[in-house]
CSV table of C-alpha atoms in Angstrom, one decimal:
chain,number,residue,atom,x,y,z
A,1,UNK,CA,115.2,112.1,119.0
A,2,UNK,CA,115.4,116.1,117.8
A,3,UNK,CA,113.9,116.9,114.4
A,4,UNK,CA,116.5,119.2,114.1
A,5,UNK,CA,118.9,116.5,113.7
A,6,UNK,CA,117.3,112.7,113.1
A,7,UNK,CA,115.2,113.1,109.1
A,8,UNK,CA,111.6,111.7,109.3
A,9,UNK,CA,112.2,108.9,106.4
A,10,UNK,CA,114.0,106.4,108.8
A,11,UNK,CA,111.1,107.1,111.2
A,12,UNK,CA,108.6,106.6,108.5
A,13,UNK,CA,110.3,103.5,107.3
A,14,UNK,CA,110.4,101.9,110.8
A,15,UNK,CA,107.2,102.9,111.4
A,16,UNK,CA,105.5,100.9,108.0
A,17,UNK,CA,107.6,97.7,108.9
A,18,UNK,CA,106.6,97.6,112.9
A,19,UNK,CA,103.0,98.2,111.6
A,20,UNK,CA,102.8,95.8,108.4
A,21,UNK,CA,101.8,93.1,110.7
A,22,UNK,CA,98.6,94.6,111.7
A,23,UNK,CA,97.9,95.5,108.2
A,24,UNK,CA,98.2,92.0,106.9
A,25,UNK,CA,96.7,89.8,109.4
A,26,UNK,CA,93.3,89.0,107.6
A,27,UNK,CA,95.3,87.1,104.5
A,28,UNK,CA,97.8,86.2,107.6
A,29,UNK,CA,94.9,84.4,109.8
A,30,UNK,CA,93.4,83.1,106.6
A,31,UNK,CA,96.4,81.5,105.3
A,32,UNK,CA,96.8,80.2,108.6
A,33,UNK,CA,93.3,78.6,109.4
A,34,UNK,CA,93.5,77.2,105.3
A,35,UNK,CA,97.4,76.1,105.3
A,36,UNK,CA,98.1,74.6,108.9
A,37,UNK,CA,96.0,72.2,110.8
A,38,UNK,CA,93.9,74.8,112.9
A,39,UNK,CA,90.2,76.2,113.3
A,40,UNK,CA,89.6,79.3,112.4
A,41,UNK,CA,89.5,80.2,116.2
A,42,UNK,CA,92.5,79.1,116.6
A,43,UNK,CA,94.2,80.8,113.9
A,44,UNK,CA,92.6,84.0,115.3
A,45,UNK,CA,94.2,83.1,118.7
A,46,UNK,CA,97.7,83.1,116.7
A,47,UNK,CA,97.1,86.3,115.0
A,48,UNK,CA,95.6,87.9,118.7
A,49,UNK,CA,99.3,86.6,120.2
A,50,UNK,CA,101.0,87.8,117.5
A,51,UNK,CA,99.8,91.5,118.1
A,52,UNK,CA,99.6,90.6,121.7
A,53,UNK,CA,103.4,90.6,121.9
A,54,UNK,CA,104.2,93.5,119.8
A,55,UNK,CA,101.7,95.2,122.7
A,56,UNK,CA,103.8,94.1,125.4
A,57,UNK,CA,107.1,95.0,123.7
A,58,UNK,CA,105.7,99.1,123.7
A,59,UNK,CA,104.7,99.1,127.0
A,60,UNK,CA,107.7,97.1,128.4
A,61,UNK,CA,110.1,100.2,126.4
A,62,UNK,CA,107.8,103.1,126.4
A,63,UNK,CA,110.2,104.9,129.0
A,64,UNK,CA,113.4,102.9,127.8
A,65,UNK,CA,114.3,104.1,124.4
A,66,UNK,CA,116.5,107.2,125.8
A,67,UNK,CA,118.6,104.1,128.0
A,68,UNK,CA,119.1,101.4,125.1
A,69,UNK,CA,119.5,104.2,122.5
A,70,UNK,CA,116.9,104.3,119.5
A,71,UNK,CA,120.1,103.4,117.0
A,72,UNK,CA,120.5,99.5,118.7
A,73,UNK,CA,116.7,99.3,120.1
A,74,UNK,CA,115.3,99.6,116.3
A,75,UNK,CA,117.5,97.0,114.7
A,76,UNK,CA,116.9,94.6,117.8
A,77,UNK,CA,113.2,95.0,116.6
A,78,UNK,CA,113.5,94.3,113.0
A,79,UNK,CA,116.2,91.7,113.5
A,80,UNK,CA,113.4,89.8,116.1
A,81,UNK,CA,110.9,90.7,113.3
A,82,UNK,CA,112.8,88.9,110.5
A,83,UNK,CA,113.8,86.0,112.5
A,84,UNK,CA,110.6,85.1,114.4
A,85,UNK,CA,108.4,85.8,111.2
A,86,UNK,CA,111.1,84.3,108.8
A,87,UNK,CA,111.1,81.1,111.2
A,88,UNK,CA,106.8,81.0,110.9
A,89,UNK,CA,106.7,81.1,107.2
A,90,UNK,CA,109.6,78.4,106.5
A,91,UNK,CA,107.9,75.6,109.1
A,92,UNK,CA,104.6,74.1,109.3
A,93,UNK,CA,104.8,73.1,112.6
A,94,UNK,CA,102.3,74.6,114.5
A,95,UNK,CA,104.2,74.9,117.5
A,96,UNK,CA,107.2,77.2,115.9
A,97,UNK,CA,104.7,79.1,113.8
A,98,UNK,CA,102.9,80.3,117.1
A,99,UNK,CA,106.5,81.0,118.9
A,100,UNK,CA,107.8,82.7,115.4
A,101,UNK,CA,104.6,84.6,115.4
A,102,UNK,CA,105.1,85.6,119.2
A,103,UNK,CA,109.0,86.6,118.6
A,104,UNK,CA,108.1,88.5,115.3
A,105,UNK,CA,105.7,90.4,117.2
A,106,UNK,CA,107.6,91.5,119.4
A,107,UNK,CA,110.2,92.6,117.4
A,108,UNK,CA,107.2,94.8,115.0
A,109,UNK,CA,106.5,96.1,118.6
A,110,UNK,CA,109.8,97.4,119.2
A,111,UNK,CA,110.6,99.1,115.7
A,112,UNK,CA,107.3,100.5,116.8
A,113,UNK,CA,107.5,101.9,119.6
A,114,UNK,CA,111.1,103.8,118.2
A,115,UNK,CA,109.1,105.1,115.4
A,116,UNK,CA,106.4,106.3,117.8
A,117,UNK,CA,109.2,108.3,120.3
A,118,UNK,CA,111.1,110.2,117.2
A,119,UNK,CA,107.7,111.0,115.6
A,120,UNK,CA,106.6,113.0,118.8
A,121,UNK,CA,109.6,114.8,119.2
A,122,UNK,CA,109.4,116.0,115.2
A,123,UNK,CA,107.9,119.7,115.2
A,124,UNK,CA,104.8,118.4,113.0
A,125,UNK,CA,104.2,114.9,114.6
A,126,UNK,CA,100.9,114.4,112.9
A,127,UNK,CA,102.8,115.1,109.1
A,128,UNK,CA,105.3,112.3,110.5
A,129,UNK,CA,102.5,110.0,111.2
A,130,UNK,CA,100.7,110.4,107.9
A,131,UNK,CA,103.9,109.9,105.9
A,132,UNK,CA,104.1,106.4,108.4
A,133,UNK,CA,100.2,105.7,107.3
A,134,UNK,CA,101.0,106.5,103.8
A,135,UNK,CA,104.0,103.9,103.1
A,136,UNK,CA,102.0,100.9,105.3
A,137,UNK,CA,98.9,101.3,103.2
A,138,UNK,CA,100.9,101.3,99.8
A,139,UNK,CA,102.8,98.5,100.7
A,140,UNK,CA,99.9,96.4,102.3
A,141,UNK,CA,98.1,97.7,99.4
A,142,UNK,CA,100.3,96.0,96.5
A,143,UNK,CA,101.1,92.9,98.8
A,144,UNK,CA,97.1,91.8,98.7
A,145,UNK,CA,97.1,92.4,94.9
A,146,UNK,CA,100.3,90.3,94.9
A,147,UNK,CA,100.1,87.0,97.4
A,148,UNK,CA,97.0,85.4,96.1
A,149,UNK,CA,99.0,84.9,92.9
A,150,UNK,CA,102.0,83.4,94.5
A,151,UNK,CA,100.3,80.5,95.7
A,152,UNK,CA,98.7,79.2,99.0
A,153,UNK,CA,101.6,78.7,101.4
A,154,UNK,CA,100.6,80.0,104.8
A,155,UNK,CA,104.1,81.6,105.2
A,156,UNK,CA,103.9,84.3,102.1
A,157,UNK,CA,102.3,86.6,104.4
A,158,UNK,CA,104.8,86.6,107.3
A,159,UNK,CA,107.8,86.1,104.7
A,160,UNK,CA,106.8,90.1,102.8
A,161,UNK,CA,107.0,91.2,106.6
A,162,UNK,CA,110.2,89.3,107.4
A,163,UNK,CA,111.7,90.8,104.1
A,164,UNK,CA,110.1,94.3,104.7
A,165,UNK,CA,112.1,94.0,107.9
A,166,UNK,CA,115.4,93.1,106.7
A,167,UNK,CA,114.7,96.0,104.0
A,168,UNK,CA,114.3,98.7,106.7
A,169,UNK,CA,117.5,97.2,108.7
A,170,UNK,CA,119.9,99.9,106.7
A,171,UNK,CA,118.1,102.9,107.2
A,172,UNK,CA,118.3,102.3,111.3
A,173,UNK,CA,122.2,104.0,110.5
A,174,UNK,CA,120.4,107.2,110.2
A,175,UNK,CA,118.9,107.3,113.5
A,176,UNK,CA,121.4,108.7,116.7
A,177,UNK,CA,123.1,106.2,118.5
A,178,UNK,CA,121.9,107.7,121.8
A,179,UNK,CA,118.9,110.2,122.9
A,180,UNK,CA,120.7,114.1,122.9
A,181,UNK,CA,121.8,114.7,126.4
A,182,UNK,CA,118.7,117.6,126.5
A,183,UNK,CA,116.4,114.8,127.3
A,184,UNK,CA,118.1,112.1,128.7
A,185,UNK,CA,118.6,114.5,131.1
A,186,UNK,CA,114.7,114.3,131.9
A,187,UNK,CA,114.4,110.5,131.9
A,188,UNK,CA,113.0,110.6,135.4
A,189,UNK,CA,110.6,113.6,134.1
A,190,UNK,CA,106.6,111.8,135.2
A,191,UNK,CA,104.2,111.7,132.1
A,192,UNK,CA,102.3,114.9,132.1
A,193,UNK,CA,98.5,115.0,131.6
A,194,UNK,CA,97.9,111.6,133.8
A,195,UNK,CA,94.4,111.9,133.5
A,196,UNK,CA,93.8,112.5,129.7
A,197,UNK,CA,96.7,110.3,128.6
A,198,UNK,CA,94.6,107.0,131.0
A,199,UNK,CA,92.0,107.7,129.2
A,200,UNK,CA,93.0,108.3,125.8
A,201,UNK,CA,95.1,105.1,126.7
A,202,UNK,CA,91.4,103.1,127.6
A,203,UNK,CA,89.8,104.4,124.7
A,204,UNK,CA,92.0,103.9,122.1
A,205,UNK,CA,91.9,100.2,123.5
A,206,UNK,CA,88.3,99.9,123.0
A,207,UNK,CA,88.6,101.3,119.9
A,208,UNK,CA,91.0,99.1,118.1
A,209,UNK,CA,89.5,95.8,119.7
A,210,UNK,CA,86.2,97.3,117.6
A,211,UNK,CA,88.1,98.0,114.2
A,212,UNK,CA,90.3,94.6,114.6
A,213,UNK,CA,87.3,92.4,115.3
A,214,UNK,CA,86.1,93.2,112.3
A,215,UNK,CA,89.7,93.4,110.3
A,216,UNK,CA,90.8,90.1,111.4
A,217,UNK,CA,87.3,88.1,109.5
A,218,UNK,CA,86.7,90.5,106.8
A,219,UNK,CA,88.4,87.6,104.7
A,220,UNK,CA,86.0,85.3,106.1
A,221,UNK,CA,82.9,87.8,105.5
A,222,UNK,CA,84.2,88.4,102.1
A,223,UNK,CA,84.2,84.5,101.2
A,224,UNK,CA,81.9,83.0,103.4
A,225,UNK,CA,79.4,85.2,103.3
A,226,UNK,CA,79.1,87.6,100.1
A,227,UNK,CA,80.5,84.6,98.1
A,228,UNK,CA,83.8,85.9,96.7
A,229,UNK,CA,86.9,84.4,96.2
A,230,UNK,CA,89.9,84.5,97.7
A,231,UNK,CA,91.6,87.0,94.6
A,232,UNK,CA,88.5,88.8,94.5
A,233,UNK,CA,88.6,89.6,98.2
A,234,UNK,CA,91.8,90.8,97.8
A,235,UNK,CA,91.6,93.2,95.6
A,236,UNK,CA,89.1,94.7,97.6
A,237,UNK,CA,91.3,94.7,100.3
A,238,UNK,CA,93.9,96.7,98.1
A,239,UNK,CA,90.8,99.1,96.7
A,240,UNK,CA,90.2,100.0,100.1
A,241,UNK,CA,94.1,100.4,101.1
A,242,UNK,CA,94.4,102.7,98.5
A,243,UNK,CA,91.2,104.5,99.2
A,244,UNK,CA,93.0,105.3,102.5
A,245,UNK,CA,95.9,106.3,100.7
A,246,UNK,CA,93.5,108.8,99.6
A,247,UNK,CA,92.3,110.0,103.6
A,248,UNK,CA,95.6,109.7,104.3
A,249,UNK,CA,96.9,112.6,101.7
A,250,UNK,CA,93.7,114.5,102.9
A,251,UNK,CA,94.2,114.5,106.4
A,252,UNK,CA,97.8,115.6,105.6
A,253,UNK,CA,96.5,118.3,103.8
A,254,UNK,CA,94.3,119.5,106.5
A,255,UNK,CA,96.6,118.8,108.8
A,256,UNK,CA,96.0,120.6,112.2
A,257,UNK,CA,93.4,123.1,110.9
A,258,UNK,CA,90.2,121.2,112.1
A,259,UNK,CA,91.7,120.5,115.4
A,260,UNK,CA,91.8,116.7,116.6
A,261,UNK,CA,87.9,117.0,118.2
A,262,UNK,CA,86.5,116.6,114.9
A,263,UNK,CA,87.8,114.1,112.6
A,264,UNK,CA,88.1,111.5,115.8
A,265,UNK,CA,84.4,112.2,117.2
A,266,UNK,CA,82.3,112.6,113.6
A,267,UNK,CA,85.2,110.2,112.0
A,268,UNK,CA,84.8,107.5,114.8
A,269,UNK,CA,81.5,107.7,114.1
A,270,UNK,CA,81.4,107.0,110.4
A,271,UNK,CA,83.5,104.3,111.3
A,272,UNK,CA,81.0,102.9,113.3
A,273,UNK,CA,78.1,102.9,110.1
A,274,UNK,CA,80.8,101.0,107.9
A,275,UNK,CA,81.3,98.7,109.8
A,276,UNK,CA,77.8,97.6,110.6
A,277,UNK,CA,77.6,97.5,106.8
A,278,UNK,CA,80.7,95.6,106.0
A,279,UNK,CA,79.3,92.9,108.4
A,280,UNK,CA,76.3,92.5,106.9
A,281,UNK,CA,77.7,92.1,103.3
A,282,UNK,CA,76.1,89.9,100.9
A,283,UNK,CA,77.5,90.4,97.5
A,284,UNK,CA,80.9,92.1,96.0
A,285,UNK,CA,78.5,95.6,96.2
A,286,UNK,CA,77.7,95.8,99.8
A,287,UNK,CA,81.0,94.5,101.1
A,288,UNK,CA,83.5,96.7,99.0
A,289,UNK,CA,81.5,99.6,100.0
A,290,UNK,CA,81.8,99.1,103.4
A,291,UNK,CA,85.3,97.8,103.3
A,292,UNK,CA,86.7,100.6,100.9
A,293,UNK,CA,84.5,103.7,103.2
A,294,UNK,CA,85.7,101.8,106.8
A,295,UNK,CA,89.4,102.0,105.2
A,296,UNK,CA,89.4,105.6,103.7
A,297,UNK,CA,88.2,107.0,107.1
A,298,UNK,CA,90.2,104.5,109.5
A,299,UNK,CA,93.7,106.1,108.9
A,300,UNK,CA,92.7,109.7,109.1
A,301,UNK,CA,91.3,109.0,112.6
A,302,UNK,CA,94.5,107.2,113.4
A,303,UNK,CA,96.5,109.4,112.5
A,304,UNK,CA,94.8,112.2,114.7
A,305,UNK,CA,95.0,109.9,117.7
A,306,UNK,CA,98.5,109.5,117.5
A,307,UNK,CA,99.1,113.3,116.7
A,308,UNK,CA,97.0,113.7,120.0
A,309,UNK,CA,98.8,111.7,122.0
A,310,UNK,CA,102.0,113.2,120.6
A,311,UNK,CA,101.0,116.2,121.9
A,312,UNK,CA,100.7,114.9,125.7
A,313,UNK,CA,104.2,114.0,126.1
A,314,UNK,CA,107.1,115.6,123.6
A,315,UNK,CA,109.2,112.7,124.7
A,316,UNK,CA,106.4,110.2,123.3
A,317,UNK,CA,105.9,108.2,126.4
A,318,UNK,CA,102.3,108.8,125.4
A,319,UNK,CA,102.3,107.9,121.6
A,320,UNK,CA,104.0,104.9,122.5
A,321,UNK,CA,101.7,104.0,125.3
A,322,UNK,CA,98.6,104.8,123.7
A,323,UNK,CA,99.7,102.6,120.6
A,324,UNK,CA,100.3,100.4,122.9
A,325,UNK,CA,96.8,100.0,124.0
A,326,UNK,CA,95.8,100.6,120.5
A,327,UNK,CA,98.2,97.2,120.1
A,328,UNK,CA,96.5,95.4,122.6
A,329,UNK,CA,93.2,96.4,121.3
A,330,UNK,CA,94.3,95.1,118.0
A,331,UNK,CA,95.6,91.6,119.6
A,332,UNK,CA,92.5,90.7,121.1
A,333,UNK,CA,90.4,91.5,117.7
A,334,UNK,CA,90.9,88.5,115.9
A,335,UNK,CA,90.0,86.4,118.8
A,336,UNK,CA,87.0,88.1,119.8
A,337,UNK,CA,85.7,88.8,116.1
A,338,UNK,CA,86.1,85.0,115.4
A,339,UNK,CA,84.3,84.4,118.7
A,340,UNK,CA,81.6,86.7,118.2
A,341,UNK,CA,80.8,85.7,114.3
A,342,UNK,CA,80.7,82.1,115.6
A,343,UNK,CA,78.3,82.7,118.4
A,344,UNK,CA,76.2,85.5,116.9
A,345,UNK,CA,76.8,85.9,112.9
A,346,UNK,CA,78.8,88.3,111.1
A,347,UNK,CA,75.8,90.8,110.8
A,348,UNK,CA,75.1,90.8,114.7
A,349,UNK,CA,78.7,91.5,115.2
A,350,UNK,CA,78.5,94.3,113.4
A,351,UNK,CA,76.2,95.7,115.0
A,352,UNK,CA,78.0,94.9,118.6
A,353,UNK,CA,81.5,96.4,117.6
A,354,UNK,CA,79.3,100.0,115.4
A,355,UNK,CA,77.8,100.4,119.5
A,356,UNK,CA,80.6,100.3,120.9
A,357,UNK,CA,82.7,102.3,118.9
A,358,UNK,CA,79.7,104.8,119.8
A,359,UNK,CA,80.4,104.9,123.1
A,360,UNK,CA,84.3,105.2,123.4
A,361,UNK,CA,83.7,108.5,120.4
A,362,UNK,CA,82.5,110.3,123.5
A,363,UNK,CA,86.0,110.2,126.1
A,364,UNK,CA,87.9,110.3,123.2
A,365,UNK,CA,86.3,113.9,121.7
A,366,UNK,CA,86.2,115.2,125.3
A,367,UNK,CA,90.9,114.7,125.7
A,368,UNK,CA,90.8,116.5,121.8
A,369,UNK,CA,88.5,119.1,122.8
A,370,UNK,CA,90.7,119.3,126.3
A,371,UNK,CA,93.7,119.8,124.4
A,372,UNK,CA,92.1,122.5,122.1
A,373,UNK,CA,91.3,124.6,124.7
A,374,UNK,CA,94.8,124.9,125.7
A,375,UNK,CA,96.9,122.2,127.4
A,376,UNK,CA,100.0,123.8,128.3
A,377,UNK,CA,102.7,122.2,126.0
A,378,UNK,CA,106.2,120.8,127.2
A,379,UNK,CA,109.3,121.8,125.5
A,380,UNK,CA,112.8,120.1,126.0
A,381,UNK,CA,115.3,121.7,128.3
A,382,UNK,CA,117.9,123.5,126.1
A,383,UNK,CA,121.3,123.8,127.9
A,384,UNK,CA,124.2,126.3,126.3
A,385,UNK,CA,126.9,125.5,128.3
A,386,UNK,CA,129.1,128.6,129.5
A,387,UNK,CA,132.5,129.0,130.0
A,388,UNK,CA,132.7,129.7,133.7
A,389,UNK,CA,133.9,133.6,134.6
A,390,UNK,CA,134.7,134.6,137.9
A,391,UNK,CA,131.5,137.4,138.7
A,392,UNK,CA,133.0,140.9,139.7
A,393,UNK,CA,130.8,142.0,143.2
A,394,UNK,CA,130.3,145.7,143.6
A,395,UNK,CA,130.9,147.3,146.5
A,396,UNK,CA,127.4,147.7,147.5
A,397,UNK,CA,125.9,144.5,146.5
A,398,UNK,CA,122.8,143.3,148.8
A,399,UNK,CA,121.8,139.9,149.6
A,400,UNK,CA,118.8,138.2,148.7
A,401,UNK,CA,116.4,136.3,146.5
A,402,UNK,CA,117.1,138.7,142.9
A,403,UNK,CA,120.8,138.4,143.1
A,404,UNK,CA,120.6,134.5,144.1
A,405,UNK,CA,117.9,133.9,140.9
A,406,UNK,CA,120.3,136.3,139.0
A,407,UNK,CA,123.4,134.2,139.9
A,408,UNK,CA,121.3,130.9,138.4
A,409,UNK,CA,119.9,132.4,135.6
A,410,UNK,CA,122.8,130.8,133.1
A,411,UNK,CA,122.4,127.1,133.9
A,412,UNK,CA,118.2,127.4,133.9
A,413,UNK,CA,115.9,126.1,131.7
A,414,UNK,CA,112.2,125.8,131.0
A,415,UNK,CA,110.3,122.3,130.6
């Protein structure tokens, strides 16, 4: 998708509803381990399958958007999205909530990954992304301040992403039916910079799994342990969104003038202190500092990752793989936070998830710092097709390698 031709806001649109999901799953597992039959393990393993599946669907059609066309691939996503997390909030049998869960999932995943493959091939891909960041934190934002009043159905969560869903369907008209011929004609193009896009891929991983361990029982911390309640807890939760409305703005601001190395090494680290303290909350002080701090810095490091993985691939085989692993990550947080808190304590966790944050700050500074000190950039081949004119030969041509590149020059490109 060419920024010259698709506008950003369907991208940013697509982008907040295929990443809603993510931003609601505390109240979402909550609601789930308080509303349905299940432990709160349990309802962690729901929320981990959930993201689980919207992993899979970015690195099953990382490569695939140019074949199925971004046009029909994004409203196959939200339409999966609206049915499979429509069907979870109407029932309350467990069984069709987990397969609603898995379907919706999938279907975020998809309107993902189209939003992640136009956002690299915009000329300012980290601008895209913070606009993304931006609506996704608003909207999260006002939805905590606005469930715990509309009752304690387990579905209200998964019914505000179903609807966000069916609200985004329209604005899928403004995207291209098909990829522009310059790049399809690449499709069989490998992914450039193997080594720092594996392990940008392995970090970012590591890196969610930290953040959503954490994510997926801050409800739990919040009431179990500092003693709040449930409305309480959620407006913290909307606080801190809207503190990271606030990083979000400034990182937009900055934009590319720090370079990626910085606010992902020092910001990663930061990251790491908050969330040691958020753990070891105790009172509505302690954990809305740590909550409110963790979220102002979490999406200005976000959206730098993304920017840098943008800049591996302009096709966005990249940004959707390493969201991808960022997905995954994010799946298996709410299943290894709830085991950890069980088998160590909240505070203990804390500390496990700040160390090793720590240690994935270090490969993913050293692929910024690559890229700062000059990874060569791809463009897309731009082909102006020529009528075809029969050449004139002099007299005294000569054969040989000049005239033969000369002879080519029309139909070449760079990539």
């Amino acid at each position: 998708m060419s920024a010259r031709t698709t506008p950003p806001w369907p991208l940013v649109a697509l982008f907040t509803a295929g990443y809603l999901a993510a931003y609601l799953l505390p109240t979402t597992v909550g609601r789930l381990d308080a509303g349905l039959p299940l432990s709160a393990t349990q309802a962690g393993a729901i929320g981990s399958a959930l993201l689980l599946s919207s992993a899979t669907a970015g690195f099953l059609l990382a490569s695939r958007v140019d074949r199925f066309g971004p046009r029909r691939l994004a409203r196959t996503g939200l339409l999966l999205a609206a049915a499979g997390y429509g069907t979870a909030a109407l029932t309350s049998a467990v069984p069709l909530v987990i397969t609603g869960a898995i379907v919706g999932g999938f279907g975020s995943g998809t309107a993902t990954t189209v939003a992640a493959t136009g956002i690299a091939a915009q000329r300012d891909p980290h601008r895209t992304t913070t606009l993304g960041l931006l609506g996704v934190s608003a909207l999260a934002g006002a939805l905590y301040l606005t469930i715990p009043h509309l009752g304690p159905a387990h579905g209200l969560p998964l019914a505000a992403i179903a609807c966000t869903a069916l609200l985004v369907l329209p604005l899928t008209g403004r995207l291209p039916a098909r990829t522009p011929a310059t790049l399809a004609l690449r499709t069989g193009t490998p992914l450039p910079h193997l080594r720092s896009g594996l392990v940008l891929a392995a970090a970012m991983l590591l890196w969610s799994l930290a953040q959503n361990s954490l994510w997926g029982v801050s409800g739990r911390i919040g009431v179990t342990q500092a003693g709040l309640g449930e409305v309480t807890v959620g407006v913290v939760f909307a606080v801190a969104l809207g503190a990271g409305l606030l990083g979000v703005i400034g990182a937009g601001a900055l934009g590319p003038r720090l370079g990626p190395a910085l606010p992902i090494g020092a910001g990663t680290a930061l990251i790491a202190g908050c969330i040691a303290l958020s753990a070891a909350a105790s009172d509505l002080s302690s954990f809305a500092t740590g909550e409110i701090a963790w979220n102002t810095l979490y999406p200005v490091v976000l959206s730098y990752v993304i920017g840098l993985a943008a800049s591996l691939d302009p096709r966005g085989r990249w940004a959707v793989l390493v969201g991808s692993a960022s997905s995954l990550g994010t799946a298996c947080g709410p299943l290894a936070g709830s085991l950890l808190s069980a088998r160590a304590g909240f505070p203990a966790m804390g500390v496990i998830l700040a160390l090793g944050l720590l240690a994935v700050t270090v490969p993913m500074t050293a692929v910024a710092l690559s890229l700062r000190r000059g990874i060569p950039q791809e463009h897309p081949v731009v082909e102006i097709p020529l009528e075809a004119v029969p050449a004139r030969r002099a007299a005294y041509d000569t054969a040989g390698p000049r005239q033969a590149a000369a002879a080519a020059a029309p139909g070449s490109g760079t990539g």
